[in-house]
Structure formats: structure tokens, C-alpha cells
Amino acid sequence: AVGAFSVSPISTQRTFQRYSSKHFMSAGSAAMPDPSDWEKNDNQKGQPSQSKERMSGMSSPFPPASSPSSVSSSSSNSFLPLESDPPSPQRLSRIRKEAETKSKFVHGDELIEIRKYVQNIKADLKSAKETNDNSRIQDLTKALYDSQNLDAEYVYMNCLDLAKLHKEDNRDDKAEEYMKEALEARECLPQFNLQGLWVGKYGDHGYEMINVTYAGDTLIATKVTGDKNVPKCK
């Protein structure tokens, strides 16, 4: 969804403007040229038709089509789409939870705008403190708190710090609560969700595979297939 972000000095408000499907065009929707058009164009130029010669030099990646009589009913049924099983209750629950977690934060252009807004609030808050404007300090402090909590990266780092502090004070229940919030915010950060097998092609080495894992917040990429420069398991 493409959205516009609007804010006020005291509170934040998100408004979305969704584009309908008519704003999008499928790539590859243009029609392929008809070979008969080649013949028409050649004849209009007073040149002999070259469509047959052009077509004869082209090779198709598909096998020749069989006649309808040679296709059995059993083989035609093999091209029917496979039926998928309905998602399990556990999967539906996980999907709902992920959507709920993601809805707590802003993303894309909205995230850029909210971070700019946070910087403006901090500047106004500093000015308000210099003039001892208590009413404005209170309003800006609340706006800053609300805005920063729309940023998943800020929530993640802040909750990690709070969990560490409560752990040092032997307040394990509170530390566990903040750690849970930190992990939920972490799920919305792309840089911490790249784990898995990745395939790439590099020069003459051809296709190679790496396995991406994490040690804390440190990304570790291990070669599954090796070459003369970097062997596998490195």
C-alpha cells in the first residue's frame, strides 16, 4: 500500500491512500507481433514476402503439439491445477499474529517521514525546555513517545536496553516482558530476517549457495558450495 503520513504537533495520525488495481499493469501484457504483419509490411514496401524465411529460422523451445485425437482424457486431466489443502489453525494463528505485529509500526516512506518528524520534535522540545514552557514540554514529550513507538528499529533497541536494566535489577518478569516486545519488533526488521539458503552467480564460478544465519544481531553467511577462492563451510 502506498500511503501519505500526516502528523500534528501533539499527536500522530496515519492516513492511507490505497491504489486500486487499475493503477498497475502486468508486465508482458503487450501482444506478440503476428507473422502475418511481417508479410503485410514487406508487400507494402514492394518487397517479396520474407515471413516464411524468418519463421523457418526460428526454433521453438516447446515440443510439437499433438493432434486432439491423440491426446487421451487421462493426460488432459494431468494439466489441471493441483488442489491445495486449507491452512492449518496453527498457520492461520501465526499469520494473524504476524499481521497484528506488523500493523503496530510504519514502513517504507512512512518510516522516513516519521523519523524526520521525530527529529523536528526533539528540536522543538529542546527549545521548550530552554524557555521552561511546561505545557509545551508535556505535549511534545507525548508526541515524541508516540512517534518513536511507530519505528520498529527504535522499539527493538529501546526494549533491549530496558530488558538489560531490569535483568540487572533482578526484575526477571519485567525483563522478560521487554525482551518479548523486542523480539516482536525484530520480526519487522528486514535486516534481521534474511536467514535461509541463498543462491547467487558470480562470474565464471557459476551458481553458488550460501546459508545465512544469525549470532545475536550479527549476520553470518556460510558457503554451502565452494570455489577456489572461498571453500565450502567457510
Short mmCIF file of C-alpha atoms in Angstrom, two decimals:
data_model
loop_
_atom_site.label_atom_id
_atom_site.label_comp_id
_atom_site.label_asym_id
_atom_site.label_seq_id
_atom_site.Cartn_x
_atom_site.Cartn_y
_atom_site.Cartn_z
CA ALA A 1 0.00 0.00 0.00
CA VAL A 2 1.20 3.49 -0.79
CA GLY A 3 0.35 5.90 1.99
CA ALA A 4 0.63 9.52 2.97
CA PHE A 5 1.71 10.38 6.52
CA SER A 6 0.16 13.31 8.33
CA VAL A 7 1.12 14.44 11.82
CA SER A 8 0.14 17.13 14.29
CA PRO A 9 2.35 18.85 16.92
CA ILE A 10 0.68 16.91 19.73
CA SER A 11 -0.23 13.52 18.37
CA THR A 12 0.47 11.36 15.36
CA GLN A 13 -2.09 10.14 12.90
CA ARG A 14 -1.69 7.79 9.96
CA THR A 15 -3.81 8.01 6.85
CA PHE A 16 -3.59 5.63 3.94
CA GLN A 17 -4.49 6.07 0.30
CA ARG A 18 -4.55 2.71 -1.40
CA TYR A 19 -4.15 2.37 -5.12
CA SER A 20 -6.66 0.22 -6.95
CA SER A 21 -5.62 -2.46 -9.37
CA LYS A 22 -6.28 -0.17 -12.35
CA HIS A 23 -3.10 1.76 -11.45
CA PHE A 24 -0.98 -1.30 -12.16
CA MET A 25 -0.21 -3.02 -15.46
CA SER A 26 1.07 -6.52 -15.74
CA ALA A 27 4.45 -6.80 -17.39
CA GLY A 28 4.30 -8.81 -20.56
CA SER A 29 0.72 -7.80 -21.31
CA ALA A 30 1.69 -6.47 -24.74
CA ALA A 31 0.72 -8.79 -27.58
CA MET A 32 3.38 -10.61 -29.58
CA PRO A 33 3.71 -9.50 -33.23
CA ASP A 34 1.75 -11.52 -35.75
CA PRO A 35 3.94 -13.06 -38.51
CA SER A 36 1.24 -12.02 -41.00
CA ASP A 37 2.06 -8.42 -40.21
CA TRP A 38 5.59 -9.00 -41.45
CA GLU A 39 4.21 -10.15 -44.77
CA LYS A 40 1.93 -7.11 -44.99
CA ASN A 41 4.78 -4.74 -44.23
CA ASP A 42 7.03 -6.39 -46.81
CA ASN A 43 4.35 -6.21 -49.51
CA GLN A 44 3.66 -2.55 -48.72
CA LYS A 45 7.34 -1.82 -49.30
CA GLY A 46 7.28 -3.57 -52.66
CA GLN A 47 9.50 -6.35 -51.40
CA PRO A 48 8.84 -10.08 -51.64
CA SER A 49 7.43 -11.65 -48.50
CA GLN A 50 10.13 -12.92 -46.14
CA SER A 51 7.87 -14.13 -43.34
CA LYS A 52 8.36 -17.80 -44.21
CA GLU A 53 12.13 -17.44 -44.30
CA ARG A 54 12.06 -15.64 -40.97
CA MET A 55 9.84 -18.23 -39.39
CA SER A 56 11.88 -21.13 -40.77
CA GLY A 57 14.96 -19.87 -38.97
CA MET A 58 13.22 -19.71 -35.61
CA SER A 59 13.25 -22.66 -33.22
CA SER A 60 10.61 -23.21 -30.57
CA PRO A 61 11.51 -24.30 -27.01
CA PHE A 62 8.27 -26.31 -26.90
CA PRO A 63 7.67 -29.78 -28.36
CA PRO A 64 5.32 -30.03 -31.35
CA ALA A 65 1.68 -30.08 -30.34
CA SER A 66 -0.17 -33.35 -30.63
CA SER A 67 -3.42 -33.63 -32.51
CA PRO A 68 -6.57 -33.57 -30.38
CA SER A 69 -7.36 -37.17 -31.24
CA SER A 70 -4.02 -38.36 -29.89
CA VAL A 71 -4.49 -36.76 -26.50
CA SER A 72 -6.19 -39.06 -24.06
CA SER A 73 -8.59 -37.88 -21.40
CA SER A 74 -6.22 -39.04 -18.65
CA SER A 75 -3.32 -36.95 -19.98
CA SER A 76 -5.50 -33.87 -20.33
CA ASN A 77 -6.55 -34.20 -16.71
CA SER A 78 -2.90 -34.14 -15.66
CA PHE A 79 -2.75 -30.45 -16.56
CA LEU A 80 -5.48 -29.47 -14.13
CA PRO A 81 -4.30 -27.29 -11.22
CA LEU A 82 -3.46 -29.09 -8.01
CA GLU A 83 -5.80 -28.60 -5.11
CA SER A 84 -4.13 -27.13 -2.04
CA ASP A 85 -5.04 -28.12 1.47
CA PRO A 86 -6.64 -25.44 3.63
CA PRO A 87 -4.18 -23.77 6.02
CA SER A 88 -3.97 -25.32 9.45
CA PRO A 89 -5.26 -23.46 12.52
CA GLN A 90 -1.66 -23.05 13.70
CA ARG A 91 -0.68 -21.38 10.45
CA LEU A 92 -3.71 -19.11 10.46
CA SER A 93 -2.89 -18.11 14.02
CA ARG A 94 0.72 -17.32 13.04
CA ILE A 95 -0.40 -15.27 10.02
CA ARG A 96 -2.80 -13.24 12.16
CA LYS A 97 -0.12 -12.66 14.77
CA GLU A 98 2.41 -11.50 12.16
CA ALA A 99 -0.12 -9.12 10.61
CA GLU A 100 -1.02 -7.74 14.03
CA THR A 101 2.64 -7.17 14.92
CA LYS A 102 3.40 -5.50 11.59
CA SER A 103 0.41 -3.17 11.94
CA LYS A 104 1.97 -1.62 15.07
CA PHE A 105 4.73 0.03 13.03
CA VAL A 106 5.14 2.17 9.94
CA HIS A 107 7.15 1.07 6.92
CA GLY A 108 8.67 2.44 3.72
CA ASP A 109 8.03 6.13 3.01
CA GLU A 110 6.02 6.45 6.21
CA LEU A 111 9.03 5.36 8.23
CA ILE A 112 11.19 8.01 6.56
CA GLU A 113 8.59 10.68 7.35
CA ILE A 114 8.15 9.64 10.98
CA ARG A 115 11.92 9.77 11.57
CA LYS A 116 12.05 13.29 10.14
CA TYR A 117 9.12 14.21 12.37
CA VAL A 118 10.91 12.80 15.44
CA GLN A 119 13.93 15.00 14.73
CA ASN A 120 11.68 18.08 14.50
CA ILE A 121 10.01 17.20 17.79
CA LYS A 122 13.37 16.82 19.51
CA ALA A 123 14.40 20.27 18.28
CA ASP A 124 11.12 21.82 19.48
CA LEU A 125 11.40 20.01 22.80
CA LYS A 126 14.88 21.39 23.37
CA SER A 127 13.59 24.89 22.66
CA ALA A 128 10.64 24.42 25.01
CA LYS A 129 12.94 23.29 27.82
CA GLU A 130 15.12 26.37 27.37
CA THR A 131 12.07 28.61 27.86
CA ASN A 132 10.56 26.44 30.63
CA ASP A 133 7.32 26.07 28.67
CA ASN A 134 5.95 23.20 30.75
CA SER A 135 2.71 22.82 28.82
CA ARG A 136 4.53 22.53 25.50
CA ILE A 137 7.13 20.23 27.05
CA GLN A 138 4.37 17.85 28.12
CA ASP A 139 2.71 17.87 24.69
CA LEU A 140 5.97 17.37 22.80
CA THR A 141 7.11 14.59 25.14
CA LYS A 142 3.93 12.65 24.47
CA ALA A 143 4.22 13.25 20.71
CA LEU A 144 7.82 12.04 20.80
CA TYR A 145 6.88 8.88 22.70
CA ASP A 146 4.00 8.06 20.33
CA SER A 147 6.09 8.72 17.22
CA GLN A 148 9.13 6.72 18.28
CA ASN A 149 6.98 3.72 19.09
CA LEU A 150 5.91 3.55 15.44
CA ASP A 151 9.53 2.80 14.48
CA ALA A 152 10.27 -0.93 14.85
CA GLU A 153 14.02 -0.39 14.98
CA TYR A 154 13.72 2.14 17.80
CA VAL A 155 11.37 -0.15 19.75
CA TYR A 156 13.74 -3.08 19.30
CA MET A 157 16.82 -1.26 20.56
CA ASN A 158 14.97 0.50 23.37
CA CYS A 159 13.33 -2.68 24.65
CA LEU A 160 16.68 -4.49 24.59
CA ASP A 161 18.17 -1.77 26.81
CA LEU A 162 15.20 -1.86 29.19
CA ALA A 163 15.32 -5.66 29.40
CA LYS A 164 19.03 -5.49 30.28
CA LEU A 165 18.44 -2.89 33.00
CA HIS A 166 15.61 -4.87 34.60
CA LYS A 167 17.69 -8.03 34.40
CA GLU A 168 20.49 -6.33 36.32
CA ASP A 169 17.95 -5.26 38.96
CA ASN A 170 16.76 -8.89 39.30
CA ARG A 171 13.34 -7.97 37.92
CA ASP A 172 13.17 -11.01 35.67
CA ASP A 173 9.43 -10.77 34.93
CA LYS A 174 9.75 -7.22 33.64
CA ALA A 175 12.93 -8.08 31.74
CA GLU A 176 11.16 -10.98 30.04
CA GLU A 177 8.27 -8.70 29.08
CA TYR A 178 10.58 -6.18 27.41
CA MET A 179 12.51 -8.94 25.67
CA LYS A 180 9.27 -10.27 24.20
CA GLU A 181 8.44 -6.80 22.85
CA ALA A 182 11.95 -6.52 21.41
CA LEU A 183 11.66 -9.82 19.55
CA GLU A 184 8.27 -8.84 18.13
CA ALA A 185 9.73 -5.60 16.78
CA ARG A 186 12.74 -7.51 15.42
CA GLU A 187 10.44 -9.60 13.22
CA CYS A 188 9.53 -6.41 11.34
CA LEU A 189 13.15 -5.50 10.55
CA PRO A 190 14.28 -6.90 7.16
CA GLN A 191 17.98 -6.86 8.07
CA PHE A 192 17.31 -9.41 10.81
CA ASN A 193 15.12 -11.74 8.74
CA LEU A 194 17.43 -12.92 5.95
CA GLN A 195 18.11 -16.38 7.35
CA GLY A 196 17.96 -19.27 4.91
CA LEU A 197 19.65 -20.58 1.76
CA TRP A 198 20.62 -18.02 -0.89
CA VAL A 199 21.72 -18.76 -4.46
CA GLY A 200 23.86 -16.37 -6.49
CA LYS A 201 26.01 -16.30 -9.60
CA TYR A 202 29.46 -14.75 -9.55
CA GLY A 203 31.50 -14.52 -12.74
CA ASP A 204 33.00 -17.75 -14.05
CA HIS A 205 32.26 -19.57 -10.80
CA GLY A 206 28.65 -20.06 -11.84
CA TYR A 207 25.87 -20.58 -9.34
CA GLU A 208 26.83 -20.93 -5.69
CA MET A 209 24.89 -21.23 -2.45
CA ILE A 210 25.31 -19.71 1.00
CA ASN A 211 23.48 -20.36 4.25
CA VAL A 212 22.57 -17.20 6.19
CA THR A 213 22.22 -17.45 9.98
CA TYR A 214 22.47 -15.05 12.92
CA ALA A 215 24.51 -14.93 16.10
CA GLY A 216 22.57 -12.34 18.03
CA ASP A 217 22.30 -9.44 15.61
CA THR A 218 25.39 -10.47 13.61
CA LEU A 219 24.64 -11.96 10.21
CA ILE A 220 26.78 -14.99 9.30
CA ALA A 221 26.93 -16.28 5.71
CA THR A 222 28.47 -19.74 5.31
CA LYS A 223 29.39 -21.19 1.92
CA VAL A 224 27.45 -24.34 1.07
CA THR A 225 29.15 -24.73 -2.29
CA GLY A 226 32.79 -23.70 -2.57
CA ASP A 227 35.20 -22.47 -5.23
CA LYS A 228 38.96 -21.90 -5.50
CA ASN A 229 38.68 -18.59 -3.63
CA VAL A 230 36.36 -19.50 -0.76
CA PRO A 231 35.85 -23.19 0.04
CA LYS A 232 32.59 -24.56 1.34
CA CYS A 233 31.88 -24.41 5.06
CA LYS A 234 33.77 -21.11 5.29
#
